[in-house]
């Protein structure tokens, strides 16, 4: 894929979960061609270093319950910048199409007749799984995985029945503030209180933390460990896998064959 500056288009780019070297090659190429970069709050500092000095940066960072720019205005902004002849990169944390409102931004561009394309990114779930050695599926533990949003349009309206339990992995984005109600909801759906849970804070970043417990203790775990956003909650047997690996012989340093 060949990207050029001044080409009147919008490119939604997945910035991954934090580390700049988890961007795709295509994402790096798109960034290099950007005239304007429209940024999210979740984009990491070393990813920001990849933005060319000549590109104009516009931040539309969202924080829980404090949206600095309403979604329609972000769509309008992308369209206006592209119509002004710019190559507009919309840089979004993780993958643009996983709880990223990428769909709404694509719709805004298409409705306005502005060329738009999407470059996928490593979603937080994939980053967290790799960085903690916690496979989301495993032939012995889980043959199904679901991604849900812990605070999207109200918990009560969401039907998660059947998404968690034996043989299944449930990954909850944006679930930190609602950890207590989330655990209650899952137990009300019939999940055992001793279902394993893991919380991965700042996955793939240098200060990443993994903590584990049981479902009935999810809110307690989040409070005790003072877990802060961004964090993912993972519910299911795979949550025990990093601990099981750690209990096996500790990884030994491989001696250098030349020494
Ligand atoms: N589009 C993003 C998700 C945006 S929703 C993606 O594909 O990853 C924002 C939520 O993603 C956060 O509340 C948190 O639950 C999760 N998240 C994003 N980055 C994360 C990280 N580095 N570690 C853990 N969770 C993360």
PDB file of N, CA and C and ligand atoms in Angstrom, residues 16-18 42 92-100 122-125 128 172-175 200-205 229-232, ligand 1:
ATOM      1  N   UNK A  16      -2.374  -0.024  18.150  1.00  0.00           N
ATOM      2  CA  UNK A  16      -1.993  -1.107  19.056  1.00  0.00           C
ATOM      3  C   UNK A  16      -2.121  -0.696  20.511  1.00  0.00           C
ATOM      4  N   UNK A  17      -1.675  -1.590  21.412  1.00  0.00           N
ATOM      5  CA  UNK A  17      -1.911  -1.372  22.837  1.00  0.00           C
ATOM      6  C   UNK A  17      -0.873  -0.499  23.532  1.00  0.00           C
ATOM      7  N   UNK A  18       0.105   0.016  22.836  1.00  0.00           N
ATOM      8  CA  UNK A  18       1.048   0.919  23.500  1.00  0.00           C
ATOM      9  C   UNK A  18       2.421   0.948  22.874  1.00  0.00           C
ATOM     10  N   UNK A  42      -5.547   7.228  24.152  1.00  0.00           N
ATOM     11  CA  UNK A  42      -4.898   5.949  24.475  1.00  0.00           C
ATOM     12  C   UNK A  42      -3.608   5.688  23.703  1.00  0.00           C
ATOM     13  N   UNK A  92      -5.874   5.500  16.380  1.00  0.00           N
ATOM     14  CA  UNK A  92      -6.738   5.018  17.465  1.00  0.00           C
ATOM     15  C   UNK A  92      -6.037   3.905  18.232  1.00  0.00           C
ATOM     16  N   UNK A  93      -6.207   3.889  19.537  1.00  0.00           N
ATOM     17  CA  UNK A  93      -5.604   2.836  20.352  1.00  0.00           C
ATOM     18  C   UNK A  93      -6.119   1.462  19.932  1.00  0.00           C
ATOM     19  N   UNK A  94      -5.248   0.452  19.995  1.00  0.00           N
ATOM     20  CA  UNK A  94      -5.672  -0.913  19.688  1.00  0.00           C
ATOM     21  C   UNK A  94      -6.068  -1.058  18.232  1.00  0.00           C
ATOM     22  N   UNK A  95      -7.228  -1.644  17.995  1.00  0.00           N
ATOM     23  CA  UNK A  95      -7.770  -1.807  16.650  1.00  0.00           C
ATOM     24  C   UNK A  95      -8.945  -0.834  16.477  1.00  0.00           C
ATOM     25  N   UNK A  96      -9.032  -0.177  15.324  1.00  0.00           N
ATOM     26  CA  UNK A  96     -10.099   0.813  15.152  1.00  0.00           C
ATOM     27  C   UNK A  96     -11.510   0.218  15.214  1.00  0.00           C
ATOM     28  N   UNK A  97     -11.620  -1.073  14.906  1.00  0.00           N
ATOM     29  CA  UNK A  97     -12.951  -1.686  14.828  1.00  0.00           C
ATOM     30  C   UNK A  97     -13.301  -2.526  16.063  1.00  0.00           C
ATOM     31  N   UNK A  98     -12.483  -2.437  17.117  1.00  0.00           N
ATOM     32  CA  UNK A  98     -12.861  -3.082  18.382  1.00  0.00           C
ATOM     33  C   UNK A  98     -13.080  -1.970  19.392  1.00  0.00           C
ATOM     34  N   UNK A  99     -14.312  -1.689  19.710  1.00  0.00           N
ATOM     35  CA  UNK A  99     -14.688  -0.644  20.661  1.00  0.00           C
ATOM     36  C   UNK A  99     -13.936   0.655  20.391  1.00  0.00           C
ATOM     37  N   UNK A 100     -13.763   0.967  19.127  1.00  0.00           N
ATOM     38  CA  UNK A 100     -12.996   2.155  18.786  1.00  0.00           C
ATOM     39  C   UNK A 100     -13.821   3.205  18.062  1.00  0.00           C
ATOM     40  N   UNK A 122      -3.272  -4.093  16.731  1.00  0.00           N
ATOM     41  CA  UNK A 122      -3.347  -5.160  17.725  1.00  0.00           C
ATOM     42  C   UNK A 122      -4.251  -4.680  18.843  1.00  0.00           C
ATOM     43  N   UNK A 123      -5.358  -5.353  19.007  1.00  0.00           N
ATOM     44  CA  UNK A 123      -6.297  -4.946  20.043  1.00  0.00           C
ATOM     45  C   UNK A 123      -5.726  -5.287  21.425  1.00  0.00           C
ATOM     46  N   UNK A 124      -6.223  -4.576  22.439  1.00  0.00           N
ATOM     47  CA  UNK A 124      -5.701  -4.776  23.798  1.00  0.00           C
ATOM     48  C   UNK A 124      -5.761  -6.255  24.198  1.00  0.00           C
ATOM     49  N   UNK A 125      -6.808  -6.958  23.797  1.00  0.00           N
ATOM     50  CA  UNK A 125      -6.938  -8.368  24.180  1.00  0.00           C
ATOM     51  C   UNK A 125      -5.793  -9.198  23.612  1.00  0.00           C
ATOM     52  N   UNK A 128      -2.513  -8.114  25.397  1.00  0.00           N
ATOM     53  CA  UNK A 128      -2.465  -8.603  26.780  1.00  0.00           C
ATOM     54  C   UNK A 128      -2.204 -10.105  26.805  1.00  0.00           C
ATOM     55  N   UNK A 172     -13.205  -8.462  28.898  1.00  0.00           N
ATOM     56  CA  UNK A 172     -14.042  -7.286  29.143  1.00  0.00           C
ATOM     57  C   UNK A 172     -13.182  -6.030  29.016  1.00  0.00           C
ATOM     58  N   UNK A 173     -13.511  -5.216  28.027  1.00  0.00           N
ATOM     59  CA  UNK A 173     -12.874  -3.916  27.855  1.00  0.00           C
ATOM     60  C   UNK A 173     -13.650  -2.909  28.710  1.00  0.00           C
ATOM     61  N   UNK A 174     -12.967  -1.860  29.156  1.00  0.00           N
ATOM     62  CA  UNK A 174     -13.629  -0.754  29.879  1.00  0.00           C
ATOM     63  C   UNK A 174     -14.434  -1.251  31.070  1.00  0.00           C
ATOM     64  N   UNK A 175     -13.931  -2.267  31.752  1.00  0.00           N
ATOM     65  CA  UNK A 175     -14.719  -2.867  32.818  1.00  0.00           C
ATOM     66  C   UNK A 175     -14.284  -2.480  34.228  1.00  0.00           C
ATOM     67  N   UNK A 200      -5.370  -7.322  33.460  1.00  0.00           N
ATOM     68  CA  UNK A 200      -4.091  -6.900  32.875  1.00  0.00           C
ATOM     69  C   UNK A 200      -4.137  -5.389  32.698  1.00  0.00           C
ATOM     70  N   UNK A 201      -3.265  -4.729  33.421  1.00  0.00           N
ATOM     71  CA  UNK A 201      -3.196  -3.266  33.390  1.00  0.00           C
ATOM     72  C   UNK A 201      -2.060  -2.857  32.456  1.00  0.00           C
ATOM     73  N   UNK A 202      -2.318  -1.878  31.612  1.00  0.00           N
ATOM     74  CA  UNK A 202      -1.297  -1.326  30.706  1.00  0.00           C
ATOM     75  C   UNK A 202      -0.563  -2.435  29.949  1.00  0.00           C
ATOM     76  N   UNK A 203      -1.343  -3.308  29.335  1.00  0.00           N
ATOM     77  CA  UNK A 203      -0.773  -4.446  28.613  1.00  0.00           C
ATOM     78  C   UNK A 203       0.239  -3.991  27.575  1.00  0.00           C
ATOM     79  N   UNK A 204       1.327  -4.711  27.483  1.00  0.00           N
ATOM     80  CA  UNK A 204       2.451  -4.527  26.539  1.00  0.00           C
ATOM     81  C   UNK A 204       3.316  -3.312  26.859  1.00  0.00           C
ATOM     82  N   UNK A 205       2.939  -2.545  27.864  1.00  0.00           N
ATOM     83  CA  UNK A 205       3.751  -1.370  28.202  1.00  0.00           C
ATOM     84  C   UNK A 205       4.768  -1.757  29.278  1.00  0.00           C
ATOM     85  N   UNK A 229      -6.897   2.508  34.782  1.00  0.00           N
ATOM     86  CA  UNK A 229      -7.147   2.391  33.359  1.00  0.00           C
ATOM     87  C   UNK A 229      -5.865   2.737  32.583  1.00  0.00           C
ATOM     88  N   UNK A 230      -5.575   2.111  31.465  1.00  0.00           N
ATOM     89  CA  UNK A 230      -6.377   1.094  30.794  1.00  0.00           C
ATOM     90  C   UNK A 230      -6.075  -0.310  31.330  1.00  0.00           C
ATOM     91  N   UNK A 231      -7.137  -1.075  31.480  1.00  0.00           N
ATOM     92  CA  UNK A 231      -6.977  -2.456  31.946  1.00  0.00           C
ATOM     93  C   UNK A 231      -8.074  -3.325  31.340  1.00  0.00           C
ATOM     94  N   UNK A 232      -7.751  -4.587  31.195  1.00  0.00           N
ATOM     95  CA  UNK A 232      -8.707  -5.569  30.680  1.00  0.00           C
ATOM     96  C   UNK A 232      -9.011  -6.574  31.772  1.00  0.00           C
TER      97      UNK A 232
HETATM   98  N1  LIG B   1      -9.788  -0.062  20.210  1.00  0.00           N
HETATM   99  C1  LIG B   1      -9.154  -0.468  21.450  1.00  0.00           C
HETATM  100  C2  LIG B   1     -10.116  -0.481  22.613  1.00  0.00           C
HETATM  101  C3  LIG B   1     -10.658   0.881  22.974  1.00  0.00           C
HETATM  102  S1  LIG B   1     -11.706   0.820  24.365  1.00  0.00           S
HETATM  103  C4  LIG B   1      -8.508  -1.846  21.261  1.00  0.00           C
HETATM  104  O1  LIG B   1      -8.742  -2.502  20.247  1.00  0.00           O
HETATM  105  O2  LIG B   1      -7.747  -2.256  22.144  1.00  0.00           O
HETATM  106  C5  LIG B   1     -10.603   1.261  25.663  1.00  0.00           C
HETATM  107  C6  LIG B   1     -10.337   0.071  26.550  1.00  0.00           C
HETATM  108  O3  LIG B   1      -9.401  -0.810  25.954  1.00  0.00           O
HETATM  109  C7  LIG B   1      -9.725   0.422  27.885  1.00  0.00           C
HETATM  110  O4  LIG B   1     -10.697   0.856  28.809  1.00  0.00           O
HETATM  111  C8  LIG B   1      -9.137  -0.914  28.299  1.00  0.00           C
HETATM  112  O5  LIG B   1     -10.132  -1.796  28.769  1.00  0.00           O
HETATM  113  C9  LIG B   1      -8.668  -1.456  26.951  1.00  0.00           C
HETATM  114  N2  LIG B   1      -7.243  -1.184  26.739  1.00  0.00           N
HETATM  115  C10 LIG B   1      -6.698  -0.392  25.814  1.00  0.00           C
HETATM  116  N3  LIG B   1      -5.346  -0.426  25.868  1.00  0.00           N
HETATM  117  C11 LIG B   1      -5.039  -1.268  26.862  1.00  0.00           C
HETATM  118  C12 LIG B   1      -3.818  -1.743  27.430  1.00  0.00           C
HETATM  119  N4  LIG B   1      -2.636  -1.342  26.974  1.00  0.00           N
HETATM  120  N5  LIG B   1      -3.890  -2.630  28.453  1.00  0.00           N
HETATM  121  C13 LIG B   1      -5.070  -3.061  28.923  1.00  0.00           C
HETATM  122  N6  LIG B   1      -6.255  -2.645  28.439  1.00  0.00           N
HETATM  123  C14 LIG B   1      -6.243  -1.773  27.432  1.00  0.00           C
END
